[in-house]
PDB file of C-alpha atoms in Angstrom:
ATOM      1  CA  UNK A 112       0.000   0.000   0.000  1.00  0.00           C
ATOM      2  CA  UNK A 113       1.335   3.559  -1.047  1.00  0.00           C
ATOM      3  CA  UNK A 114       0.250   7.019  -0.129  1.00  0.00           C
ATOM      4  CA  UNK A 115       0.460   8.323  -3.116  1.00  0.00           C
ATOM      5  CA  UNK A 116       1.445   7.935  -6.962  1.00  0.00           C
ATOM      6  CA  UNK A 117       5.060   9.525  -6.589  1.00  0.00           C
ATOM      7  CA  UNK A 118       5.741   7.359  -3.289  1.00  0.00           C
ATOM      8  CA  UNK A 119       4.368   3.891  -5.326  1.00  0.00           C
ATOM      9  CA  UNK A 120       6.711   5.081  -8.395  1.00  0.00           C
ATOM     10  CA  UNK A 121       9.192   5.194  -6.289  1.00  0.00           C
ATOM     11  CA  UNK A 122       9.606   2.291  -4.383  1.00  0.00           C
ATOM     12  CA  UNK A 123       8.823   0.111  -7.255  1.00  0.00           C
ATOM     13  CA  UNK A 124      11.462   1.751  -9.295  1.00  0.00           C
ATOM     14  CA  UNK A 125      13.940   0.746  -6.602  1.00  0.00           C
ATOM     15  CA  UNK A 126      12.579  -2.824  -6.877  1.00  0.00           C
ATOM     16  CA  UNK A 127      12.754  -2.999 -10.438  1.00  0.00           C
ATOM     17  CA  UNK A 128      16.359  -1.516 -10.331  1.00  0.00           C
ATOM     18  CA  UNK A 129      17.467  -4.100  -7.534  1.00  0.00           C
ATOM     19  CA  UNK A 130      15.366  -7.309  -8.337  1.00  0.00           C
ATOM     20  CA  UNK A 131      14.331  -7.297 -11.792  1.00  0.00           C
ATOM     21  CA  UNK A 132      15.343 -10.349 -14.196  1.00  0.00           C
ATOM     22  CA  UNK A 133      16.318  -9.386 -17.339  1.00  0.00           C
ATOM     23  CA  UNK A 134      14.037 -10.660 -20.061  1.00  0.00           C
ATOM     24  CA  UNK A 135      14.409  -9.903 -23.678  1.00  0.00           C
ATOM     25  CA  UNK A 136      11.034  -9.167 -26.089  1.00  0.00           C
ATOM     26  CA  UNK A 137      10.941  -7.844 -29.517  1.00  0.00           C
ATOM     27  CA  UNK A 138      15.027  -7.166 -30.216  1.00  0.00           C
ATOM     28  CA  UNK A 139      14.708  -5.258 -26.883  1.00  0.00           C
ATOM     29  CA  UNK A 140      15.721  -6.129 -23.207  1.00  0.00           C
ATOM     30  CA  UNK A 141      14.331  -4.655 -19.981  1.00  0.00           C
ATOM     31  CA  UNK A 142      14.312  -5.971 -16.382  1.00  0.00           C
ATOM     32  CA  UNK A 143      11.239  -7.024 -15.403  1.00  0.00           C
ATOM     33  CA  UNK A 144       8.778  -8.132 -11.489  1.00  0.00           C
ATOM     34  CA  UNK A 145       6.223 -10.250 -12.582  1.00  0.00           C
ATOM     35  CA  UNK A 146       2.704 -10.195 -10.879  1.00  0.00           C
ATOM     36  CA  UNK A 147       3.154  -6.913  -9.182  1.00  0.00           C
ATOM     37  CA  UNK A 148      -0.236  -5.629  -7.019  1.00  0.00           C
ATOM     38  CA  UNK A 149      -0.106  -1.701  -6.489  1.00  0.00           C
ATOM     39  CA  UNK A 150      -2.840  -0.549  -4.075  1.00  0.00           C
ATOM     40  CA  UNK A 151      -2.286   3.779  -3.892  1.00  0.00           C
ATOM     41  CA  UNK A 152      -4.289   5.201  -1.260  1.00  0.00           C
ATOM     42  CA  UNK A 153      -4.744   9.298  -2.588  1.00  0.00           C
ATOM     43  CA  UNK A 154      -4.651   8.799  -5.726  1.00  0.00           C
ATOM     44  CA  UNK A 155      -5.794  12.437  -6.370  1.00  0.00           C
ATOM     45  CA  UNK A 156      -1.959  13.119  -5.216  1.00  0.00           C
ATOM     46  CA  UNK A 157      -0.916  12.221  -9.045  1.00  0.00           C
ATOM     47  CA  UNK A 158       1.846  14.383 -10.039  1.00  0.00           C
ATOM     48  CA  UNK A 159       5.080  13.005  -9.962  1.00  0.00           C
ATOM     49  CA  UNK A 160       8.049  15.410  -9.200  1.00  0.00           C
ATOM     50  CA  UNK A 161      11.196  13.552  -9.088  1.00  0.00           C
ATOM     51  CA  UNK A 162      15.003  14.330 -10.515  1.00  0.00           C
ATOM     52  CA  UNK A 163      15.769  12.518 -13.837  1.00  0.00           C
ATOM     53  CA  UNK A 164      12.659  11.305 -14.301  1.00  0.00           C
ATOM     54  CA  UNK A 165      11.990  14.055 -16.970  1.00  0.00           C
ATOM     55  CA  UNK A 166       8.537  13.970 -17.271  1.00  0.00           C
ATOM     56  CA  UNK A 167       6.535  16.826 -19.155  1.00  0.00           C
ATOM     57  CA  UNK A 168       3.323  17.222 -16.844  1.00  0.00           C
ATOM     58  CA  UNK A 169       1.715  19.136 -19.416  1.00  0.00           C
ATOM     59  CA  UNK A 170       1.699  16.304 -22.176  1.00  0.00           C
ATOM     60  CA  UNK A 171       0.916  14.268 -19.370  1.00  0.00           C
ATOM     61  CA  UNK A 172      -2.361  16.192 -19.078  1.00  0.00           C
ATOM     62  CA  UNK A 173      -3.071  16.641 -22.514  1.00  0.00           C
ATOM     63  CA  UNK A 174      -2.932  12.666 -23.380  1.00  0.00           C
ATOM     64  CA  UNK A 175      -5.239  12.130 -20.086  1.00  0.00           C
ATOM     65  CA  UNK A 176      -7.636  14.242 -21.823  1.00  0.00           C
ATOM     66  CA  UNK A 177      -7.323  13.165 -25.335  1.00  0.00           C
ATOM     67  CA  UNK A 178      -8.060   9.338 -23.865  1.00  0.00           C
ATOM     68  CA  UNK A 179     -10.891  10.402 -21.856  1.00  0.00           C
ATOM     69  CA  UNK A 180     -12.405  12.266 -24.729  1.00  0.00           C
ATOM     70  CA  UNK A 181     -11.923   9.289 -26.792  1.00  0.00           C
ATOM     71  CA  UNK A 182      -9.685   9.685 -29.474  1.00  0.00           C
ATOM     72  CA  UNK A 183      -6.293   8.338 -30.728  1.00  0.00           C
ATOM     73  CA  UNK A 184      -5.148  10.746 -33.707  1.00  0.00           C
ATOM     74  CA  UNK A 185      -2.169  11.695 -32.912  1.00  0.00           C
ATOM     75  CA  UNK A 186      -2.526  15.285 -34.753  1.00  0.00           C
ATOM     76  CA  UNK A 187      -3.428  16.498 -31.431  1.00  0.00           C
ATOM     77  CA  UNK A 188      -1.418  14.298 -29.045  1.00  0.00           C
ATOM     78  CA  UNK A 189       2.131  14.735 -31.053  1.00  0.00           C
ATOM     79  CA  UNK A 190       2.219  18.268 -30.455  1.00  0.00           C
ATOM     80  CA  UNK A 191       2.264  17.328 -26.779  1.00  0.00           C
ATOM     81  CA  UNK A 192       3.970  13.752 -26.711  1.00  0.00           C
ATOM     82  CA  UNK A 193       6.424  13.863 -30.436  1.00  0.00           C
ATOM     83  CA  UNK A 194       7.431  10.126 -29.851  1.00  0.00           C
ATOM     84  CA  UNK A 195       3.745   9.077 -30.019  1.00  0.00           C
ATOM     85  CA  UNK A 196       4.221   8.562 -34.147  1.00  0.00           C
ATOM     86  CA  UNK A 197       6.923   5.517 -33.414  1.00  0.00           C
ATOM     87  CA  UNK A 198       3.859   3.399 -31.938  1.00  0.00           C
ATOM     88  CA  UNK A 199       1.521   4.291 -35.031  1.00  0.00           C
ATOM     89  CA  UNK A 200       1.086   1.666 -37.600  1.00  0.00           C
ATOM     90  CA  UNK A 201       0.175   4.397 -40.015  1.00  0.00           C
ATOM     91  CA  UNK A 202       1.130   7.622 -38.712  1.00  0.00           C
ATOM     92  CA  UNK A 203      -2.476   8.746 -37.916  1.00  0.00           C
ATOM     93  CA  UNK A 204      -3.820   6.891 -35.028  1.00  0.00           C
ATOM     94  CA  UNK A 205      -2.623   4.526 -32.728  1.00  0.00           C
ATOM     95  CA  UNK A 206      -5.009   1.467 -33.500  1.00  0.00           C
ATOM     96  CA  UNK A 207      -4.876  -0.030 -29.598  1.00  0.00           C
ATOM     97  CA  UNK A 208      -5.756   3.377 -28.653  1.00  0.00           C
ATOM     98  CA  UNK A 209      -7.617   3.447 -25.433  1.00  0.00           C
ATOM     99  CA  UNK A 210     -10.206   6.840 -25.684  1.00  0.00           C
ATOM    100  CA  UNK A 211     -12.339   5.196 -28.833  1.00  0.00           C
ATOM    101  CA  UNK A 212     -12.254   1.725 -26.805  1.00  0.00           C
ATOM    102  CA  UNK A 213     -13.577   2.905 -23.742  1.00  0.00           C
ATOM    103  CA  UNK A 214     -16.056   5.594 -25.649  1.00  0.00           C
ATOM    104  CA  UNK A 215     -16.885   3.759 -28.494  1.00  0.00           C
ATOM    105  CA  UNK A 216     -16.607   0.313 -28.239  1.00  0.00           C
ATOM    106  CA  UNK A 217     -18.719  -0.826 -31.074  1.00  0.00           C
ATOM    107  CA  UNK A 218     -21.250   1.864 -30.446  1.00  0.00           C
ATOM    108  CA  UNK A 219     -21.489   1.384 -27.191  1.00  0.00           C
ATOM    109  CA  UNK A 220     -19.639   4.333 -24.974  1.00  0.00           C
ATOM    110  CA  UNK A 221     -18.646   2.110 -21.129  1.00  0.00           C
ATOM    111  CA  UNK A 222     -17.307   5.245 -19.221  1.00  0.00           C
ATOM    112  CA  UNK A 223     -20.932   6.536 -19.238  1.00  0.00           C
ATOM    113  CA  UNK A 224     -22.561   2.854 -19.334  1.00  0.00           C
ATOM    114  CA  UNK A 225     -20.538   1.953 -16.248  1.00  0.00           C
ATOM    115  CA  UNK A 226     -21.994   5.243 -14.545  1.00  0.00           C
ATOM    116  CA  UNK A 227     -25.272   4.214 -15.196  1.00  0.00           C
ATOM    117  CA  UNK A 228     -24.750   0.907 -13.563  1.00  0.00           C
ATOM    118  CA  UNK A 229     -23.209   2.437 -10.418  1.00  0.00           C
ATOM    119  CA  UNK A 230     -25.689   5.085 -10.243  1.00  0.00           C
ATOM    120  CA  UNK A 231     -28.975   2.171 -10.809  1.00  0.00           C
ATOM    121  CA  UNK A 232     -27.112  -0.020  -8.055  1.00  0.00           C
ATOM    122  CA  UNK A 233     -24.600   1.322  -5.558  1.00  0.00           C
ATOM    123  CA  UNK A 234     -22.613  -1.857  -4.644  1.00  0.00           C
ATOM    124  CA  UNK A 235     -22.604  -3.213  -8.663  1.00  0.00           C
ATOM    125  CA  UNK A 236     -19.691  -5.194  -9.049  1.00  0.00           C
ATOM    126  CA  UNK A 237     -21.091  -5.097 -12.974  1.00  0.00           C
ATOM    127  CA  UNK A 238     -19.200  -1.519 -14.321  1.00  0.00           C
ATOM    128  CA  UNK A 239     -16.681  -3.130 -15.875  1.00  0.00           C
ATOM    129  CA  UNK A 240     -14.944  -1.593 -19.249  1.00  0.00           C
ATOM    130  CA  UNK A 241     -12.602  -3.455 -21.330  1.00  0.00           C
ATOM    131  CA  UNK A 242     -10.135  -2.325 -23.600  1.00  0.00           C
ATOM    132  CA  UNK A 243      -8.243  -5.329 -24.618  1.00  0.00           C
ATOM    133  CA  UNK A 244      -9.878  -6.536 -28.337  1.00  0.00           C
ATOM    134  CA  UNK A 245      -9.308  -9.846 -29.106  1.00  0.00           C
ATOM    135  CA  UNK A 246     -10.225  -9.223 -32.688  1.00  0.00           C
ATOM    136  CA  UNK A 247      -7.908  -6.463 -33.174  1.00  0.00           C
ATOM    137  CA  UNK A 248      -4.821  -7.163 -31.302  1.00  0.00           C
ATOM    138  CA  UNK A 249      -4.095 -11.178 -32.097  1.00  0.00           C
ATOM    139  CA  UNK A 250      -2.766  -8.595 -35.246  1.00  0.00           C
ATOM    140  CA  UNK A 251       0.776  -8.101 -35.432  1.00  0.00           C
ATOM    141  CA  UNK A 252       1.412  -4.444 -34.880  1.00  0.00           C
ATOM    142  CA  UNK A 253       3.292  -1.459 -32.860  1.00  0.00           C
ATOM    143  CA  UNK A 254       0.091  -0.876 -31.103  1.00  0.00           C
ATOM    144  CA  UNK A 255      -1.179  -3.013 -28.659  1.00  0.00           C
ATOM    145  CA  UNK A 256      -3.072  -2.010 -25.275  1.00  0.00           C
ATOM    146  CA  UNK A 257      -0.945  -2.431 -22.393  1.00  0.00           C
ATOM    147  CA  UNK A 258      -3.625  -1.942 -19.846  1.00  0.00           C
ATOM    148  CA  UNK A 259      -6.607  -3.937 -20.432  1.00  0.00           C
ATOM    149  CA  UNK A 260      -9.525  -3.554 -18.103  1.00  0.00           C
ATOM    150  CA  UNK A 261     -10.887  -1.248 -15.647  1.00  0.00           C
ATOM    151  CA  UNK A 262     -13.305  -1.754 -12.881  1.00  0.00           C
ATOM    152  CA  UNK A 263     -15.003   1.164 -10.835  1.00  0.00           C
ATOM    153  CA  UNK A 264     -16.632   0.115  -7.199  1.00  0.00           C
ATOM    154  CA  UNK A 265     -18.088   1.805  -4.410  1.00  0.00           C
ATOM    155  CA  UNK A 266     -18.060   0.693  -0.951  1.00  0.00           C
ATOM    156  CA  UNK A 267     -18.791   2.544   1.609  1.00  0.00           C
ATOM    157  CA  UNK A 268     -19.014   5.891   0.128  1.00  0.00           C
ATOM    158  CA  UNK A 269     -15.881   5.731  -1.879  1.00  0.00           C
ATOM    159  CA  UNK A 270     -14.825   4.851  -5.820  1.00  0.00           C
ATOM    160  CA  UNK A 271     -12.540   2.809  -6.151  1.00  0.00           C
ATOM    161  CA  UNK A 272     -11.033   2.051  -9.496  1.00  0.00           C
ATOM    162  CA  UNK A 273      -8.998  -1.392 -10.438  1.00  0.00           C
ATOM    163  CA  UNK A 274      -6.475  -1.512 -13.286  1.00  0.00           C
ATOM    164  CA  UNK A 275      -5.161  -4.650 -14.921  1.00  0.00           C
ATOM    165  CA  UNK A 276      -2.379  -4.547 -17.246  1.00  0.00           C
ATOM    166  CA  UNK A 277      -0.783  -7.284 -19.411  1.00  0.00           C
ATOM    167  CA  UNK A 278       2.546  -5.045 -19.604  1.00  0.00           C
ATOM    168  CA  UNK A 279       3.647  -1.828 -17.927  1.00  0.00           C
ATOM    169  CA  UNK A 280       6.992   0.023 -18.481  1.00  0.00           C
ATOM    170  CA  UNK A 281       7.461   1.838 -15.331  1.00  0.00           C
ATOM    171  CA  UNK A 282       8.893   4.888 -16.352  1.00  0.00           C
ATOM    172  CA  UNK A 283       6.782   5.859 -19.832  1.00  0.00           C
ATOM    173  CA  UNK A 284       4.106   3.804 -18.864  1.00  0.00           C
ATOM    174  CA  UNK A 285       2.684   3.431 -15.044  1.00  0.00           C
ATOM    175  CA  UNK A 286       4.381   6.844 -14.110  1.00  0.00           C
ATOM    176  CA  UNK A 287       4.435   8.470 -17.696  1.00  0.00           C
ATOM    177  CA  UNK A 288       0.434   8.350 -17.853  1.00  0.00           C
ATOM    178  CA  UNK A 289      -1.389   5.444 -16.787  1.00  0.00           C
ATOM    179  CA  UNK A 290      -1.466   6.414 -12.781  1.00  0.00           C
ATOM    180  CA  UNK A 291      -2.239   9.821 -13.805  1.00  0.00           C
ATOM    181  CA  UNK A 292      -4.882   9.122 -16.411  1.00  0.00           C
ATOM    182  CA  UNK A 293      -6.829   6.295 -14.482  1.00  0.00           C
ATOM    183  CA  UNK A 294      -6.690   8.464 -11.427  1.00  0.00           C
ATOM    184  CA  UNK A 295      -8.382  11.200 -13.277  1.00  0.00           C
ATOM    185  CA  UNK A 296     -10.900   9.081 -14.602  1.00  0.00           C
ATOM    186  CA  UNK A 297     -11.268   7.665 -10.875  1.00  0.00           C
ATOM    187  CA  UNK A 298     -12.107  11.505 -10.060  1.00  0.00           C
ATOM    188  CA  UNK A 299     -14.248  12.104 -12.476  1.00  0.00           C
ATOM    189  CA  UNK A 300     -16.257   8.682 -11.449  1.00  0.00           C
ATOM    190  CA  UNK A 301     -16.520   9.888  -7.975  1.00  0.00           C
ATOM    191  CA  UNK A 302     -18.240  12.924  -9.503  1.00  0.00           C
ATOM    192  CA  UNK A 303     -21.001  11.499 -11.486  1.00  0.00           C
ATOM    193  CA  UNK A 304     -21.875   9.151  -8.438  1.00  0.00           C
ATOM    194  CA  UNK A 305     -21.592  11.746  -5.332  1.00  0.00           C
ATOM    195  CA  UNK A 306     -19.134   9.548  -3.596  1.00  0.00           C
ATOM    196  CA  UNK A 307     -15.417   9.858  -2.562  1.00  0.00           C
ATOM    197  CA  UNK A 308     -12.247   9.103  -4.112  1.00  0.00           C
ATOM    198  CA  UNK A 309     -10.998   5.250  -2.617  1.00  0.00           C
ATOM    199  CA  UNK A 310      -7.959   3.780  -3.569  1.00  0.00           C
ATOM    200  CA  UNK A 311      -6.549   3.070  -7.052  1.00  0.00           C
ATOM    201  CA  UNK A 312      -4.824  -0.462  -7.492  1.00  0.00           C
ATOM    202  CA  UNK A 313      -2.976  -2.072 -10.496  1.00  0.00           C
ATOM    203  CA  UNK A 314      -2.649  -5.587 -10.812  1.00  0.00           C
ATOM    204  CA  UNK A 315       0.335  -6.139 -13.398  1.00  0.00           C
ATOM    205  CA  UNK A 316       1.381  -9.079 -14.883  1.00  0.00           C
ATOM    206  CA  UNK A 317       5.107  -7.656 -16.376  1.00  0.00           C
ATOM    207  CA  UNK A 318       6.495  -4.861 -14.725  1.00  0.00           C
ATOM    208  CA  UNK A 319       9.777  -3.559 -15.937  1.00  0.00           C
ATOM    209  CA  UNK A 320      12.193  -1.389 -17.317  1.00  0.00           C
ATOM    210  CA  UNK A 321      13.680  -0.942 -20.618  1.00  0.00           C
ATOM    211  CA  UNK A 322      17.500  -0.873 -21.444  1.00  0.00           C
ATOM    212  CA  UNK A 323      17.628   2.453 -22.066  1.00  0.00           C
ATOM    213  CA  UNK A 324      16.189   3.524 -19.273  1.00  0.00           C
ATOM    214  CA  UNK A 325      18.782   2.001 -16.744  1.00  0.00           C
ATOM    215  CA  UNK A 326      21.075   4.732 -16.135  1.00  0.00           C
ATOM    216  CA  UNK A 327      18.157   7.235 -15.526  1.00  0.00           C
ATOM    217  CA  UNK A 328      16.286   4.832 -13.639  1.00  0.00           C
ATOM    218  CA  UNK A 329      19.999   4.337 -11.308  1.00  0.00           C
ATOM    219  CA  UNK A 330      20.341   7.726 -10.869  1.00  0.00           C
ATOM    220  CA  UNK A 331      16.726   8.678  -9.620  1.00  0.00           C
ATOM    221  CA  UNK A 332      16.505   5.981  -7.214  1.00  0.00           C
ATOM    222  CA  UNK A 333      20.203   6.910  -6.364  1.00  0.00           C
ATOM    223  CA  UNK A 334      19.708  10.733  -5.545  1.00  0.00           C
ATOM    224  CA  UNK A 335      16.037   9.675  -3.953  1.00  0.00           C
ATOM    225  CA  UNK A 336      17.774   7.092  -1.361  1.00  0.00           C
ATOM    226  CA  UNK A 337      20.488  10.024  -0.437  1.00  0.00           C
ATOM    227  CA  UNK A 338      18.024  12.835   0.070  1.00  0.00           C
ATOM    228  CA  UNK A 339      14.649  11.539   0.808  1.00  0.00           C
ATOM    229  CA  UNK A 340      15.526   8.217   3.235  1.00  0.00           C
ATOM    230  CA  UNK A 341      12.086   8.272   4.421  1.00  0.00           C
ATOM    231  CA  UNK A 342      10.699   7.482   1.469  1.00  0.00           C
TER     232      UNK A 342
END
């Protein structure tokens, strides 16, 4: 259990660093924890603001929005994020893009589906939205959803949101957008059914770290363990 994104970034970062196995998938190697379970308890606390890690919380805001909306051209999003055209098959879109899946999913839109459900029946343990397509992503491509399902659920007075995930890189993926994204959409959930904000938990099958990513990775977890102990 974590406090907050930053503080489960973090630690896991350190674990990665220290325990991961290396593991080598499409020409590229990473260190990797399988079957990691990531329970943040203020998830609201979302911004991450920690040396080397680099990231732009502004594009970070701007792809939260552009999934939630439910697109996935990438006119919009590659003004904000440039190295979003190396994971488009075509250039345009990315095809395992996550806004038209959860808004559109063959005319059906299950962000405001699941609200509905929560909002008929309190305790549903029915709002579930998928994202994974079997019929899509069997495809060979550049493209395919790393995070998979989500599951909104209230108990006593408070949303919580579930995330599973087939894959997550830690550094452009959990802390790049998916914490921050999912937590927003956690927010906005509380919202539409007058309740609080509960925890947000990832269940992750293959947690890791690309190659090029290790020195950056050593160095954050490096100057975190000399100035912030506590942590």
């Amino acid at each position: 259990m974590f406090s907050t994104v930053q503080t489960a970034f973090l630690s896991k970062l350190q674990e990665v660093v220290d325990f991961g196995s290396p593991v080598q998938t499409r020409q590229k190697t990473t260190k990797e924890l399988l079957a990691q379970t990531i329970h943040i308890q203020q998830p609201s606390k979302r911004v991450i603001l920690t040396p080397y890690r680099n990231n732009n919380v502004f594009a970070t805001i701007a792809e939260s929005i552009w999934v939630i909306a439910g697109r996935n051209d990438l006119g919009f999003l590659s003004r904000y994020l440039p190295r979003a055209l190396e994971f488009s098959d075509d250039g345009l879109v990315w095809r395992g893009g996550y806004g038209p899946r959860l808004r559109k999913w063959y005319g059906l839109d299950q962000v405001s589906h699941a609200v509905k459900v929560l909002r008929s029946e309190t305790p549903s343990r029915r709002a579930i939205m998928n994202i994974f397509d079997p019929l899509c992503d069997f495809q060979d491509g550049k493209d395919i959803p790393c995070n998979n399902w989500l599951h909104p659920l209230i108990r006593d007075g408070k949303l919580h949101l579930s995330v599973v995930a087939r894959s997550n890189d830690i550094l452009w993926g959990f802390s790049g957008i998916n914490a921050f994204e999912w937590s927003l959409l956690q927010e906005m959930f509380a919202f539409w059914t007058s309740t609080q904000v509960g925890t947000l938990t990832f269940f992750i099958d293959s947690l890791h770290l690309y190659e090029q990513h290790y020195s950056r990775a050593q160095r954050t977890v490096s100057y975190t363990h000399l100035t912030l102990p506590t942590i």
